[in-house]
Amino acid sequence: MSGRRDFLSQPAPENYVAGLGRGATGFTTRSDLGPARDGPSEDQIKAAVAKRSAQLGLSEPKGGDDDDDERYQDPDNEVGLFAGGIYDKDDEDADRIWKEVDDKMARRRQKQREAREKAEREEYERLNPKIQQQFAGLKRALETVTDEEWANLPDPKDLTGRTKRARQARMQRFYAVPDSVLAAARDQGQFGTTVADDGTATEANKDGTVTDFAKIGAARDKVLRARLEQQSQSSGIATAGSATSIDPKGYLTSLANAQGVEQSIGDIEQFRKMLKSAVDSNPKQAASWIAAARLEIAAGKPGAARALIAKGCQHCPKSEDIWLENIHLNDNRNAKVIAAQAIQANPHSVKLWVEAMKLENDARSKKKVIRRALDHNPESEALWKEAVNLEEDPADARMLLAKATELIPESLDLWLALARLETPDNARKVLNKAVKKLPSSYELWIAAARLEEQLGEGTKRPVMKNAVKFLAKQNAMPKRDVWIAEAERCEEEGAVVTCSNIIEETLGWGLDEDDDRKEIWMEDAKGSISRDKFATARAIYACALRVFPNSRSLYLAAVDLERNHGTKDDLWRALEKAVEACPHVEVFWLMLAKEKAGEINEARRVLARAFKQNPDNEDIWLAAVKLEADNGHIDQARDLLKTARQNAPTDRVWMRSVAFERQLGNNDAALDLVRDALQLFPGAPKLWMMKGQIYEDLGKVAEAREAYATGVRAVPGSVPLWLLYSRLEERAGNVVKARSVLDRARQAVPKTPELWCELIRVERRAGNVNQAKTLMAAALQQMPKSGLLWAERILHLEPRTQRKPLITEAIKKVEDDPVLQVTAARILWAERKLDRAQNWFERALLLDRDMGDTWAWYYKFLLQHGTEEKRNDLVAKCVLNDPRHGEVWQRVAKDPKNAGKGTEEVLKLVAAALN
């Protein structure tokens, strides 16, 4: 036997607490601590503190505890000097001013702050993508998995809790079932029917309960009766004797509603018991009576509902809601009696008087009821309005309103109604009285301004100016947004002068010079334009231009408004103001000359004025040349170009001179001009392009190649010049040379989608599809957000079945690209999803209205699937926007053969050239 002692007899370890390992805690009792002792008194504490202070040589604190009280006093709960202060008007003004300062500081740099936060958020989302975004490509790749591949996927093994389930399986025990249980289960579904003493058939169940078949039959009859009553009320089934008439329109609907009646019978009974309990427990609560009556209506028992609501009116005679419910549940004759009882119990209830008035059939009786109501409720605005609406004679209505405004001087609607019915002179008096009674109402001032506008004195009397001064003095000046909304409402109702006066006097309210007033006002104008309130936007621009008279952006926005939503005269006036305010901005001169191009003499005068302000401006010279050329004055145009080359010798003037001669077919003269121009401007890529194109027109391929080669050496960064050089070699059959040219171009101008796309097209046209795919993969790796590359891959390098998932992936990577949007529309067009294709075309136009290829594709689509009206509308919009860019558009528009053709003709030519 071992010499080690049993653990029960061993001493406990040091600091051992029994049960501590399983969470037990120790405790102490009063017996462990001994008898309680009192702590030191306050005097003893003070004596100890004084003794210690004397030992340390510290002075004794003065004033006792008052310093501590003041030191630790809550500043928000003052009880000292300002405890009895009054919060007067000066304090209110100070708080308002400080609040305005805080708001102004918050508005500063708000746009920049929001843009910075948005950029930071997008950068964070890009660096920390969600799991869903990371696996988006893999999830889209699952679309290609076939049903057979899905079926062949192995089932995953469930290893969770395997040991536990195995242990539970081992612990299961099965026992034999006694015969008595089997016999009971056998007899469970059998019926033993006996006849009771009263003759009813009953069933004795195994548990001792008895089923009463008489009650089951009664319940069935009750359900059938409810269904028939509901159908007779809802679908118009009327039974008289043996004849039945059925409304064929409402019969099917009533059958559909009656399907749930049998299911809701039990719920109705349950709700009926609950509401009965609520009514019995608190009969003075009107809501319970109303709910009980509505339940009976839903159950198809209007009689019971009327009885309930009548009983409720006896218990709750002062509740107008229960009286109104009682009136609605009865016919007109009984409702009048009930309304009289209700008014007798509640003579000051406006709702009951109005309901009683509505029960009358003739106007005379309604007036009588309303006047009795006014005797009991002379200060009810609703009753006075009903009384005025019942009057047919304006004089009687005016008398009623005059009396109403005396009794209810704070009613704005009554004052405005009285002003509308009065004569102009009396209306002014009425509004002046109203302003005295309601000094903080800006609606009265707007009504006064509209009155002056109706009298033709809207521009003479400064009503809104006085309104701003008065309301500011009363501290009742609304915010800018409220004034703009009121101006838009005036415009909608035809008061354009009032709308303009409101904007003029209130647009700058609350804005300082430090604020970005111009940007804020331009945003206000854009908001009004989006709501089709063009007069308000016009007034905002006019007010802004008075503050910023030389703002180019404001004049451009105002001119754009007049061009899109104004008349031609309004546009001319806006442009005249623009050229007077900004005489050295050639854009306004050119726009004015273009708008008056139909009248050549007027256009010449405009350009002559522009020459005086801008004597050496090349844009004005070129506009004058275009004006003469478009009107067939070739010699004058040539003379103007010659003069321009002398007075404004820029590369654009020389290029326009070369293009002018090419359009006339004078290639030799054009070649001489381009040679002279290149001596002056050897770094102008368009001159090198024009030289090569002239040689191509003359059939001199070698000279054209030399021109392009010299051009790319002189201007290696010009992408169009490299493209022309490559296409020349490809047309000449030198595919290897074309490939070499594009390789050099990609080295000179890296990461350029147009060069990569052209190289891919060269390989594809040469039959090297695999090489084209390899190049496409490399290009998308360098430029994943190029819509041009994605469109080329989807339409020409991938099978038709892969187009839809690829376009989805491309649009997610490249959000707003018109080329990609047009590609999506073309794919949907090929799948005959015409409505969706049209939506994508319109989205592409919204993204970039200057892309001519988009207009051409949409026009081609409408030629096959659109109406004549839709095509004409598209052509009108295209002419208005005047697109200038696009791969096919520029090639067709700049062809010398198409010189002088308008936007509509170019659109049709481009649509025919698309494939």
PDB file of N, CA and C in Angstrom, residues 453-503:
ATOM      1  N   GLU A 453     -49.920  93.731 -61.578  1.00  0.00           N
ATOM      2  CA  GLU A 453     -49.644  93.210 -62.923  1.00  0.00           C
ATOM      3  C   GLU A 453     -50.916  93.146 -63.760  1.00  0.00           C
ATOM      4  N   GLN A 454     -52.020  92.749 -63.134  1.00  0.00           N
ATOM      5  CA  GLN A 454     -53.290  92.708 -63.868  1.00  0.00           C
ATOM      6  C   GLN A 454     -53.742  94.095 -64.292  1.00  0.00           C
ATOM      7  N   LEU A 455     -53.381  95.096 -63.503  1.00  0.00           N
ATOM      8  CA  LEU A 455     -53.744  96.471 -63.854  1.00  0.00           C
ATOM      9  C   LEU A 455     -52.755  97.097 -64.817  1.00  0.00           C
ATOM     10  N   GLY A 456     -51.706  96.348 -65.205  1.00  0.00           N
ATOM     11  CA  GLY A 456     -50.723  96.876 -66.137  1.00  0.00           C
ATOM     12  C   GLY A 456     -49.663  97.741 -65.512  1.00  0.00           C
ATOM     13  N   GLU A 457     -49.548  97.732 -64.200  1.00  0.00           N
ATOM     14  CA  GLU A 457     -48.567  98.558 -63.508  1.00  0.00           C
ATOM     15  C   GLU A 457     -47.559  97.702 -62.737  1.00  0.00           C
ATOM     16  N   GLY A 458     -47.346  96.484 -63.217  1.00  0.00           N
ATOM     17  CA  GLY A 458     -46.435  95.580 -62.518  1.00  0.00           C
ATOM     18  C   GLY A 458     -45.003  96.059 -62.519  1.00  0.00           C
ATOM     19  N   THR A 459     -44.609  96.773 -63.579  1.00  0.00           N
ATOM     20  CA  THR A 459     -43.220  97.267 -63.660  1.00  0.00           C
ATOM     21  C   THR A 459     -43.056  98.662 -63.065  1.00  0.00           C
ATOM     22  N   LYS A 460     -44.173  99.332 -62.718  1.00  0.00           N
ATOM     23  CA  LYS A 460     -44.087 100.699 -62.207  1.00  0.00           C
ATOM     24  C   LYS A 460     -44.058 100.733 -60.687  1.00  0.00           C
ATOM     25  N   ARG A 461     -44.915  99.945 -60.054  1.00  0.00           N
ATOM     26  CA  ARG A 461     -45.003  99.970 -58.595  1.00  0.00           C
ATOM     27  C   ARG A 461     -44.043  98.938 -58.000  1.00  0.00           C
ATOM     28  N   PRO A 462     -43.153  99.335 -57.127  1.00  0.00           N
ATOM     29  CA  PRO A 462     -42.175  98.392 -56.551  1.00  0.00           C
ATOM     30  C   PRO A 462     -42.780  97.605 -55.388  1.00  0.00           C
ATOM     31  N   VAL A 463     -43.779  96.792 -55.663  1.00  0.00           N
ATOM     32  CA  VAL A 463     -44.468  96.077 -54.589  1.00  0.00           C
ATOM     33  C   VAL A 463     -43.530  95.096 -53.911  1.00  0.00           C
ATOM     34  N   MET A 464     -42.818  94.287 -54.696  1.00  0.00           N
ATOM     35  CA  MET A 464     -41.948  93.272 -54.107  1.00  0.00           C
ATOM     36  C   MET A 464     -40.763  93.897 -53.374  1.00  0.00           C
ATOM     37  N   LYS A 465     -40.297  95.029 -53.842  1.00  0.00           N
ATOM     38  CA  LYS A 465     -39.209  95.710 -53.136  1.00  0.00           C
ATOM     39  C   LYS A 465     -39.658  96.154 -51.748  1.00  0.00           C
ATOM     40  N   ASN A 466     -40.876  96.724 -51.678  1.00  0.00           N
ATOM     41  CA  ASN A 466     -41.427  97.108 -50.383  1.00  0.00           C
ATOM     42  C   ASN A 466     -41.697  95.876 -49.525  1.00  0.00           C
ATOM     43  N   ALA A 467     -42.091  94.789 -50.176  1.00  0.00           N
ATOM     44  CA  ALA A 467     -42.374  93.562 -49.432  1.00  0.00           C
ATOM     45  C   ALA A 467     -41.125  93.041 -48.736  1.00  0.00           C
ATOM     46  N   VAL A 468     -40.009  93.059 -49.428  1.00  0.00           N
ATOM     47  CA  VAL A 468     -38.759  92.564 -48.841  1.00  0.00           C
ATOM     48  C   VAL A 468     -38.359  93.424 -47.650  1.00  0.00           C
ATOM     49  N   LYS A 469     -38.474  94.744 -47.785  1.00  0.00           N
ATOM     50  CA  LYS A 469     -38.119  95.623 -46.671  1.00  0.00           C
ATOM     51  C   LYS A 469     -39.033  95.382 -45.471  1.00  0.00           C
ATOM     52  N   PHE A 470     -40.339  95.260 -45.727  1.00  0.00           N
ATOM     53  CA  PHE A 470     -41.294  95.090 -44.636  1.00  0.00           C
ATOM     54  C   PHE A 470     -41.106  93.753 -43.931  1.00  0.00           C
ATOM     55  N   LEU A 471     -40.969  92.675 -44.704  1.00  0.00           N
ATOM     56  CA  LEU A 471     -40.815  91.346 -44.097  1.00  0.00           C
ATOM     57  C   LEU A 471     -39.491  91.220 -43.357  1.00  0.00           C
ATOM     58  N   ALA A 472     -38.436  91.829 -43.901  1.00  0.00           N
ATOM     59  CA  ALA A 472     -37.151  91.795 -43.191  1.00  0.00           C
ATOM     60  C   ALA A 472     -37.249  92.546 -41.859  1.00  0.00           C
ATOM     61  N   LYS A 473     -37.994  93.633 -41.844  1.00  0.00           N
ATOM     62  CA  LYS A 473     -38.172  94.378 -40.602  1.00  0.00           C
ATOM     63  C   LYS A 473     -38.961  93.576 -39.577  1.00  0.00           C
ATOM     64  N   GLN A 474     -39.890  92.752 -40.062  1.00  0.00           N
ATOM     65  CA  GLN A 474     -40.702  91.925 -39.176  1.00  0.00           C
ATOM     66  C   GLN A 474     -40.036  90.591 -38.837  1.00  0.00           C
ATOM     67  N   ASN A 475     -38.823  90.377 -39.360  1.00  0.00           N
ATOM     68  CA  ASN A 475     -38.122  89.085 -39.180  1.00  0.00           C
ATOM     69  C   ASN A 475     -38.958  87.916 -39.689  1.00  0.00           C
ATOM     70  N   ALA A 476     -39.654  88.139 -40.776  1.00  0.00           N
ATOM     71  CA  ALA A 476     -40.513  87.107 -41.360  1.00  0.00           C
ATOM     72  C   ALA A 476     -40.139  86.822 -42.806  1.00  0.00           C
ATOM     73  N   MET A 477     -38.906  87.088 -43.161  1.00  0.00           N
ATOM     74  CA  MET A 477     -38.460  86.893 -44.535  1.00  0.00           C
ATOM     75  C   MET A 477     -38.237  85.397 -44.808  1.00  0.00           C
ATOM     76  N   PRO A 478     -38.945  84.809 -45.788  1.00  0.00           N
ATOM     77  CA  PRO A 478     -38.727  83.391 -46.097  1.00  0.00           C
ATOM     78  C   PRO A 478     -37.360  83.171 -46.749  1.00  0.00           C
ATOM     79  N   LYS A 479     -37.003  81.907 -46.924  1.00  0.00           N
ATOM     80  CA  LYS A 479     -35.741  81.565 -47.555  1.00  0.00           C
ATOM     81  C   LYS A 479     -35.836  81.699 -49.071  1.00  0.00           C
ATOM     82  N   ARG A 480     -34.677  81.621 -49.710  1.00  0.00           N
ATOM     83  CA  ARG A 480     -34.632  81.773 -51.168  1.00  0.00           C
ATOM     84  C   ARG A 480     -35.438  80.691 -51.874  1.00  0.00           C
ATOM     85  N   ASP A 481     -35.365  79.474 -51.375  1.00  0.00           N
ATOM     86  CA  ASP A 481     -36.085  78.379 -52.023  1.00  0.00           C
ATOM     87  C   ASP A 481     -37.587  78.624 -52.041  1.00  0.00           C
ATOM     88  N   VAL A 482     -38.109  79.201 -50.968  1.00  0.00           N
ATOM     89  CA  VAL A 482     -39.544  79.490 -50.916  1.00  0.00           C
ATOM     90  C   VAL A 482     -39.913  80.539 -51.957  1.00  0.00           C
ATOM     91  N   TRP A 483     -39.087  81.570 -52.083  1.00  0.00           N
ATOM     92  CA  TRP A 483     -39.375  82.611 -53.076  1.00  0.00           C
ATOM     93  C   TRP A 483     -39.304  82.058 -54.496  1.00  0.00           C
ATOM     94  N   ILE A 484     -38.326  81.200 -54.779  1.00  0.00           N
ATOM     95  CA  ILE A 484     -38.227  80.623 -56.125  1.00  0.00           C
ATOM     96  C   ILE A 484     -39.444  79.758 -56.417  1.00  0.00           C
ATOM     97  N   ALA A 485     -39.897  79.000 -55.408  1.00  0.00           N
ATOM     98  CA  ALA A 485     -41.103  78.180 -55.611  1.00  0.00           C
ATOM     99  C   ALA A 485     -42.325  79.056 -55.876  1.00  0.00           C
ATOM    100  N   GLU A 486     -42.441  80.181 -55.164  1.00  0.00           N
ATOM    101  CA  GLU A 486     -43.560  81.095 -55.409  1.00  0.00           C
ATOM    102  C   GLU A 486     -43.465  81.726 -56.795  1.00  0.00           C
ATOM    103  N   ALA A 487     -42.254  82.045 -57.224  1.00  0.00           N
ATOM    104  CA  ALA A 487     -42.089  82.596 -58.573  1.00  0.00           C
ATOM    105  C   ALA A 487     -42.509  81.585 -59.632  1.00  0.00           C
ATOM    106  N   GLU A 488     -42.142  80.342 -59.446  1.00  0.00           N
ATOM    107  CA  GLU A 488     -42.550  79.305 -60.397  1.00  0.00           C
ATOM    108  C   GLU A 488     -44.061  79.119 -60.396  1.00  0.00           C
ATOM    109  N   ARG A 489     -44.676  79.237 -59.232  1.00  0.00           N
ATOM    110  CA  ARG A 489     -46.139  79.127 -59.184  1.00  0.00           C
ATOM    111  C   ARG A 489     -46.795  80.294 -59.911  1.00  0.00           C
ATOM    112  N   CYS A 490     -46.243  81.486 -59.741  1.00  0.00           N
ATOM    113  CA  CYS A 490     -46.781  82.641 -60.481  1.00  0.00           C
ATOM    114  C   CYS A 490     -46.623  82.439 -61.984  1.00  0.00           C
ATOM    115  N   GLU A 491     -45.482  81.914 -62.411  1.00  0.00           N
ATOM    116  CA  GLU A 491     -45.296  81.648 -63.837  1.00  0.00           C
ATOM    117  C   GLU A 491     -46.315  80.637 -64.344  1.00  0.00           C
ATOM    118  N   GLU A 492     -46.549  79.600 -63.540  1.00  0.00           N
ATOM    119  CA  GLU A 492     -47.509  78.573 -63.952  1.00  0.00           C
ATOM    120  C   GLU A 492     -48.908  79.136 -64.097  1.00  0.00           C
ATOM    121  N   GLU A 493     -49.239  80.140 -63.295  1.00  0.00           N
ATOM    122  CA  GLU A 493     -50.570  80.755 -63.358  1.00  0.00           C
ATOM    123  C   GLU A 493     -50.616  81.953 -64.288  1.00  0.00           C
ATOM    124  N   GLY A 494     -49.531  82.226 -65.006  1.00  0.00           N
ATOM    125  CA  GLY A 494     -49.539  83.271 -66.022  1.00  0.00           C
ATOM    126  C   GLY A 494     -49.055  84.626 -65.573  1.00  0.00           C
ATOM    127  N   ALA A 495     -48.634  84.787 -64.326  1.00  0.00           N
ATOM    128  CA  ALA A 495     -48.156  86.077 -63.828  1.00  0.00           C
ATOM    129  C   ALA A 495     -46.650  86.157 -64.021  1.00  0.00           C
ATOM    130  N   VAL A 496     -46.217  86.388 -65.255  1.00  0.00           N
ATOM    131  CA  VAL A 496     -44.795  86.361 -65.580  1.00  0.00           C
ATOM    132  C   VAL A 496     -44.073  87.579 -65.010  1.00  0.00           C
ATOM    133  N   VAL A 497     -44.717  88.746 -65.018  1.00  0.00           N
ATOM    134  CA  VAL A 497     -44.077  89.956 -64.492  1.00  0.00           C
ATOM    135  C   VAL A 497     -43.852  89.826 -62.991  1.00  0.00           C
ATOM    136  N   THR A 498     -44.841  89.292 -62.286  1.00  0.00           N
ATOM    137  CA  THR A 498     -44.673  89.068 -60.848  1.00  0.00           C
ATOM    138  C   THR A 498     -43.564  88.070 -60.579  1.00  0.00           C
ATOM    139  N   CYS A 499     -43.513  87.046 -61.396  1.00  0.00           N
ATOM    140  CA  CYS A 499     -42.441  86.053 -61.270  1.00  0.00           C
ATOM    141  C   CYS A 499     -41.076  86.721 -61.402  1.00  0.00           C
ATOM    142  N   SER A 500     -40.925  87.586 -62.397  1.00  0.00           N
ATOM    143  CA  SER A 500     -39.651  88.278 -62.596  1.00  0.00           C
ATOM    144  C   SER A 500     -39.340  89.222 -61.441  1.00  0.00           C
ATOM    145  N   ASN A 501     -40.362  89.922 -60.914  1.00  0.00           N
ATOM    146  CA  ASN A 501     -40.130  90.840 -59.792  1.00  0.00           C
ATOM    147  C   ASN A 501     -39.715  90.093 -58.533  1.00  0.00           C
ATOM    148  N   ILE A 502     -40.314  88.936 -58.299  1.00  0.00           N
ATOM    149  CA  ILE A 502     -39.945  88.149 -57.114  1.00  0.00           C
ATOM    150  C   ILE A 502     -38.477  87.733 -57.198  1.00  0.00           C
ATOM    151  N   ILE A 503     -38.073  87.235 -58.356  1.00  0.00           N
ATOM    152  CA  ILE A 503     -36.686  86.790 -58.518  1.00  0.00           C
ATOM    153  C   ILE A 503     -35.730  87.969 -58.384  1.00  0.00           C
TER     154      ILE A 503
END
